[in-house]
Tab-separated table of C-alpha atoms and ligand atoms in Angstrom:
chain	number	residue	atom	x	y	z
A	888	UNK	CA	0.000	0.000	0.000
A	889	UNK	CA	3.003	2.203	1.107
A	890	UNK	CA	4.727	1.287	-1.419
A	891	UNK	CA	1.884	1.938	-4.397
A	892	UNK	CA	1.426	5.203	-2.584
A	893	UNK	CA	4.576	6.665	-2.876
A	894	UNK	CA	5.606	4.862	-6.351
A	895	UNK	CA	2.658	7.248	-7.651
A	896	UNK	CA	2.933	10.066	-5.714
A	897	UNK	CA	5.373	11.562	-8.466
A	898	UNK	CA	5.968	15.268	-9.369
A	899	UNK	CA	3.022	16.604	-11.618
A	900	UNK	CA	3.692	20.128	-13.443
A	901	UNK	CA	0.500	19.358	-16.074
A	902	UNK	CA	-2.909	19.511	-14.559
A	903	UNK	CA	-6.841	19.863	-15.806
A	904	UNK	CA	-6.736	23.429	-14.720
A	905	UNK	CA	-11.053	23.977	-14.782
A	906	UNK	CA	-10.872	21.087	-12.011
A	907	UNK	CA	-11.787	22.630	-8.852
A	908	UNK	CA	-9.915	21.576	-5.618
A	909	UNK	CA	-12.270	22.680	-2.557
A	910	UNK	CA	-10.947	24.629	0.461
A	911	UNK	CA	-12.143	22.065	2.688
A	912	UNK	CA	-10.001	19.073	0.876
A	913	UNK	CA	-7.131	21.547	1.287
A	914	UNK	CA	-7.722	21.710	5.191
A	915	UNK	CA	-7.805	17.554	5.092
A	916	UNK	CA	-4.083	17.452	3.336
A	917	UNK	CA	-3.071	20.362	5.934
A	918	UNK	CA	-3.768	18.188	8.718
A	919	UNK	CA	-1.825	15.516	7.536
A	920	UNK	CA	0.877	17.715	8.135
A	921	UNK	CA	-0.544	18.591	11.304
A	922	UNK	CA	-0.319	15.289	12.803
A	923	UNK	CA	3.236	14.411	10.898
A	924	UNK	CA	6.792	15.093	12.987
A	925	UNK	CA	8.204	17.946	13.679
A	926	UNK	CA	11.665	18.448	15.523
A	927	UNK	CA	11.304	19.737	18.917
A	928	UNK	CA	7.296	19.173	18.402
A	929	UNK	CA	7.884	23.191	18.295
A	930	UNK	CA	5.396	23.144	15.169
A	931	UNK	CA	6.468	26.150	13.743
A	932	UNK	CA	5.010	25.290	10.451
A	933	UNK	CA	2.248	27.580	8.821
A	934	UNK	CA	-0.127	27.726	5.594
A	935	UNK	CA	-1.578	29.786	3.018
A	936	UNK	CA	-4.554	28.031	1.039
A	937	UNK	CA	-5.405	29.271	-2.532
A	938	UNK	CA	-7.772	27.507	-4.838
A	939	UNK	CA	-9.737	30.344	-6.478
A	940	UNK	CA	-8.285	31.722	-9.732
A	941	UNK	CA	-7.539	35.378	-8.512
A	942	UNK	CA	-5.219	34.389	-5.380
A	943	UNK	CA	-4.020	31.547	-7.868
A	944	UNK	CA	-3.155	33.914	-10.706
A	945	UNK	CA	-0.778	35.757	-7.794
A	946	UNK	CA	1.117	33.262	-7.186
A	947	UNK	CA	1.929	31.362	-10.155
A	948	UNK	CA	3.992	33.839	-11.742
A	949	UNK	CA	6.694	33.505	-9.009
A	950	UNK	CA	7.350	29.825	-9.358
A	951	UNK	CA	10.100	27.953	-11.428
A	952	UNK	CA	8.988	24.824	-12.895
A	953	UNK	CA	11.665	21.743	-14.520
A	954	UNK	CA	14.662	23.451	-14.355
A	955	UNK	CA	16.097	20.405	-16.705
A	956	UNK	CA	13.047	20.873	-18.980
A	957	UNK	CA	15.320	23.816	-20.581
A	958	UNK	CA	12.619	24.429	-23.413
A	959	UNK	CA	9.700	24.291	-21.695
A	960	UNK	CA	8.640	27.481	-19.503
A	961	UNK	CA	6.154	25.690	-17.517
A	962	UNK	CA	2.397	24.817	-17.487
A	963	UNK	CA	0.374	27.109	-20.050
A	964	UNK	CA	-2.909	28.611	-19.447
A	965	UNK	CA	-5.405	25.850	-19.250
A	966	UNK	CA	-3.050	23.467	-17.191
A	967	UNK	CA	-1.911	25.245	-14.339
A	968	UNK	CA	-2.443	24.298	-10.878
A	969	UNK	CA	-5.699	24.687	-9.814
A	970	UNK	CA	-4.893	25.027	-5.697
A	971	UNK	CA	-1.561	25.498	-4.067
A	972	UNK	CA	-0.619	25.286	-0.614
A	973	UNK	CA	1.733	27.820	1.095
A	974	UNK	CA	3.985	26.039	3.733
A	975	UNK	CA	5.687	29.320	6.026
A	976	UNK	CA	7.816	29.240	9.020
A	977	UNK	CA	6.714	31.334	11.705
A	978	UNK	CA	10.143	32.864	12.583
A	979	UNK	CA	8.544	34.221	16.197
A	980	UNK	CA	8.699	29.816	16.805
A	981	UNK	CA	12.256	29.359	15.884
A	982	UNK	CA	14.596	31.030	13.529
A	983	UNK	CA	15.163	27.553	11.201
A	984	UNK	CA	13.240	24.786	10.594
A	985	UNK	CA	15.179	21.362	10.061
A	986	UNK	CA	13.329	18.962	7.451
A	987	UNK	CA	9.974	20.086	8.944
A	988	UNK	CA	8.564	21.864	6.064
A	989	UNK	CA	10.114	18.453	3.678
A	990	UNK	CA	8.252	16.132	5.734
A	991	UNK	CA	4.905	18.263	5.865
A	992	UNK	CA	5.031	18.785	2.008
A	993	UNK	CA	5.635	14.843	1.374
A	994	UNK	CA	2.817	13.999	3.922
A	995	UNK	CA	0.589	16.354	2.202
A	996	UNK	CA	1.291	15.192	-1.580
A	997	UNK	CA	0.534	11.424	-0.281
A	998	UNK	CA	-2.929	12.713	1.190
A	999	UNK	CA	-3.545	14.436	-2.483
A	1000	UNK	CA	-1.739	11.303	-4.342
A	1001	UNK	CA	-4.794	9.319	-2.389
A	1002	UNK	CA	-7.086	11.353	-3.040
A	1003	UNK	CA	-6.172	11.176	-7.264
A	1004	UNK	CA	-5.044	14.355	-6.994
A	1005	UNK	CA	-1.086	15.318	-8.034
A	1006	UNK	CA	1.104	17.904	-7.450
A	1007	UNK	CA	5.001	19.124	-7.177
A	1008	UNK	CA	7.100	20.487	-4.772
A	1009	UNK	CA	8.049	24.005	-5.537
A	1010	UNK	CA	10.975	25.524	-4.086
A	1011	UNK	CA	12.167	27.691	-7.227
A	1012	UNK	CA	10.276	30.588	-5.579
A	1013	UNK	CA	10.692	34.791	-5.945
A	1014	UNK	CA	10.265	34.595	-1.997
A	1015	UNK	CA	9.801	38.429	-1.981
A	1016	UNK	CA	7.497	39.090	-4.641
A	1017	UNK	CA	4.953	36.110	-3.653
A	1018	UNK	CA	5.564	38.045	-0.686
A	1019	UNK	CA	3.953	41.313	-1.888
A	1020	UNK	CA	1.429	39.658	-3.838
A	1021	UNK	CA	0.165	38.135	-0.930
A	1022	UNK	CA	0.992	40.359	1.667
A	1023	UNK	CA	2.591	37.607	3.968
A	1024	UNK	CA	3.981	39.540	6.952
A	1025	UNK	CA	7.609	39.404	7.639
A	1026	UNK	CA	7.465	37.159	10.543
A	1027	UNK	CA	6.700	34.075	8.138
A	1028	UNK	CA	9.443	32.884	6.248
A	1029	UNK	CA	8.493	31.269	2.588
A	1030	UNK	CA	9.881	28.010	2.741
A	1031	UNK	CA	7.970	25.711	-0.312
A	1032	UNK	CA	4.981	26.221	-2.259
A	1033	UNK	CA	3.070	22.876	-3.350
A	1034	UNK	CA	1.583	23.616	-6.601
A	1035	UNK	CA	-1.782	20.847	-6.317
A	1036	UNK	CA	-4.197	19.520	-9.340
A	1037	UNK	CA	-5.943	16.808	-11.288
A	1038	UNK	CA	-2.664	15.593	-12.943
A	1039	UNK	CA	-2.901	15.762	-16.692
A	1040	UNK	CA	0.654	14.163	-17.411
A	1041	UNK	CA	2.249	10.538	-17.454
A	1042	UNK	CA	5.369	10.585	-15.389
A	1043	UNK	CA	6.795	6.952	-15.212
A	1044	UNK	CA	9.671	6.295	-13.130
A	1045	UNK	CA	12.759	4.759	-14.815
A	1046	UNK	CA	16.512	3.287	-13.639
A	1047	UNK	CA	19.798	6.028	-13.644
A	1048	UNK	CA	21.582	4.604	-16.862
A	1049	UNK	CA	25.455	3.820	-16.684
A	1050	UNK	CA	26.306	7.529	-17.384
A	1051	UNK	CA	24.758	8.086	-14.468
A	1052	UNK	CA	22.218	10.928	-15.817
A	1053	UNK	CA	19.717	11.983	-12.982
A	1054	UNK	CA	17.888	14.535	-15.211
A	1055	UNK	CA	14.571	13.561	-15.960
A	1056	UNK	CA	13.092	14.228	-19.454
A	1057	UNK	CA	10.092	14.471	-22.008
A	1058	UNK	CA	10.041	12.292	-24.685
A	1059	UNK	CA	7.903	13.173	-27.730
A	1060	UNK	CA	4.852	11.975	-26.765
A	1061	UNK	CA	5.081	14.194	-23.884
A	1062	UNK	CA	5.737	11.482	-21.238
A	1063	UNK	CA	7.753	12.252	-18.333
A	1064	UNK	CA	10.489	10.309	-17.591
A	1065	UNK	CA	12.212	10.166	-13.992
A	1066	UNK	CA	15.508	8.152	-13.250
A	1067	UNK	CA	15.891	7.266	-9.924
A	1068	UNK	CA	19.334	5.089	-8.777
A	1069	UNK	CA	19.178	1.806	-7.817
A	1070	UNK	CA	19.215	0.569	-4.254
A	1071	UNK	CA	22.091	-1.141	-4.238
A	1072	UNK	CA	23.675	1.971	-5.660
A	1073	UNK	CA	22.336	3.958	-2.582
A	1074	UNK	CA	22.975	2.067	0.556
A	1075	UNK	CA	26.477	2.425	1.044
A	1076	UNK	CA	27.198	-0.016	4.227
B	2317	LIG	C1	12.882	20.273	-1.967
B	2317	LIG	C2	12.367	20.148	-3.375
B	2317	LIG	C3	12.298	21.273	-4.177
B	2317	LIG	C4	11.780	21.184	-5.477
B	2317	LIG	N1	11.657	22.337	-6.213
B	2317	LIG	C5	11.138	22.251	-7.465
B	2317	LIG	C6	10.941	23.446	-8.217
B	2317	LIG	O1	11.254	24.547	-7.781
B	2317	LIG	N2	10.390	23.325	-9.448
B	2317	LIG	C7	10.014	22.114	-9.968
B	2317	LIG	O2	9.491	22.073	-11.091
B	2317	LIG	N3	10.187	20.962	-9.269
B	2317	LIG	C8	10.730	21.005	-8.030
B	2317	LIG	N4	10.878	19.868	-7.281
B	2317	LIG	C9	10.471	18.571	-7.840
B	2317	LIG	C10	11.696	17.712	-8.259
B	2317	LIG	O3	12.186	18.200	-9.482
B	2317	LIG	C11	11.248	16.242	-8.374
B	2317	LIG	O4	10.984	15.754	-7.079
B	2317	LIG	C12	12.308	15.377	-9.042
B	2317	LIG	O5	12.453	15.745	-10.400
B	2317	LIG	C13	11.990	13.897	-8.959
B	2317	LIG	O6	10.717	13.639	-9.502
B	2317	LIG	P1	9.645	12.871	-8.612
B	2317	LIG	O7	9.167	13.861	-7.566
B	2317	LIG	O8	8.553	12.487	-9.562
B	2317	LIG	O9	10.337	11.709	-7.981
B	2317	LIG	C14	11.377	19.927	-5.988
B	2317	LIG	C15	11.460	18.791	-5.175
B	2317	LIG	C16	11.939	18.903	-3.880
B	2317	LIG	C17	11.984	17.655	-3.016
C-alpha cells in the first residue's frame, strides 16, 4: 500500500486546470501535516490556502517549474495548478526549521496522491514578490509552495543509466520520464 502510494505520488507540473480543488479538501491534506513530525514538536510550520483563480493567478507567476526541462517554460494557461498550498515558518517559533517543512510537504502530496489528486514540490520561488502579492507579513518565512491539481501528465519512473544521468526528461509523446538510482547503488554499508 506504502509502497503503491509513494511509487505514484510523483511530481506533476500538467494539470486539468477547470478542475476545482475545494478549500475544505485543502484543510484535510493540511492536517496531515498537522499530525506528521516535527523536531522539537515546536510546530512552527504555517499555511496559506489558494484555490480560487484570482489568489491563484498571484502566485503562479513567481514559481520555477523543470529546471532540466530547458525548453519548456512551464504549465500554459489551461493546465496550471488549480490550488496550491503555502507552507511558512513562523520565525517568532524558531529562527530555522530542520526537514519540517520536507516532511509536511511529502505527507501532504501522499494525502492528495490518495485522493487522485497530483502535485510538485516548488521551491524555485521569488520569496519576496509572492511576498507582496500576498501580503505575507515578515514574521513568516516562505519556505515551499506545493503547486496541487488533477494531474494531466504521465510521469513513469525509470533506472539512472550507466552515465549516471539523474535529469529527468520528455520524450515526444510528452511522457515524463524520472531516473531514480538503484538501491544497491544507494545504501552504502
Ligand atoms: C525540496 C524540493 C524542491 C523542489 N523544487 C522544485 C521546483 O522549484 N520546481 C520544480 O518544477 N520541481 C521542483 N521539485 C520537484 C523535483 O524536481 C522532483 O521531485 C524530481 O524531479 C523527482 O521527480 P519525482 O518527484 O517524480 O520523484 C522539488 C522537489 C523537492 C523535493
Amino acid at each position: 500500500m506504502i509502497r503503491d502510494l509513494i511509487t505514484r505520488n510523483r511530481s506533476y507540473r500538467r494539470f486539468y486546470q477547470d478542475i476545482a480543488i475545494e478549500r475544505e479538501t485543502l484543510r484535510e491534506l493540511v492536517d496531515l501535516a498537522r499530525l506528521s513530525a516535527s523536531a522539537a514538536n515546536m510546530q512552527p510550520l504555517r499555511y496559506i490556502l489558494s484555490c480560487d483563480p484570482e489568489k491563484n493567478a498571484l502566485i503562479f507567476p513567481h514559481l520555477a517549474w523543470a529546471g532540466y526541462l530547458k525548453d519548456w517554460p512551464g504549465p500554459s494557461e489551461g493546465e496550471r495548478p488549480s490550488a496550491y498550498i503555502l507552507i511558512l515558518g513562523d520565525t517568532e517559533i524558531t529562527p530555522s526549521f530542520g526537514c519540517d517543512h520536507g516532511i509536511a510537504a511529502q505527507s501532504i502530496l501522499l494525502g492528495a496522491t490518495e485522493k487522485g489528486l497530483g502535485g510538485c514540490i516548488i521551491a524555485a520561488v521569488q520569496r519576496e514578490k509572492l511576498r507582496q502579492a500576498l501580503k505575507i507579513p515578515p514574521r513568516y518565512e516562505i519556505l515551499l509552495v506545493l503547486a496541487l491539481g488533477k494531474s494531466r501528465e504521465t510521469v513513469v519512473v525509470e533506472t539512472v543509466g550507466a552515465n549516471g544521468d539523474i535529469k529527468y526528461w520528455r520524450d515526444s509523446e510528452g511522457t515524463h520520464h524520472v531516473p531514480k538510482r538503484l538501491l544497491d547503488d544507494i545504501i552504502i554499508g
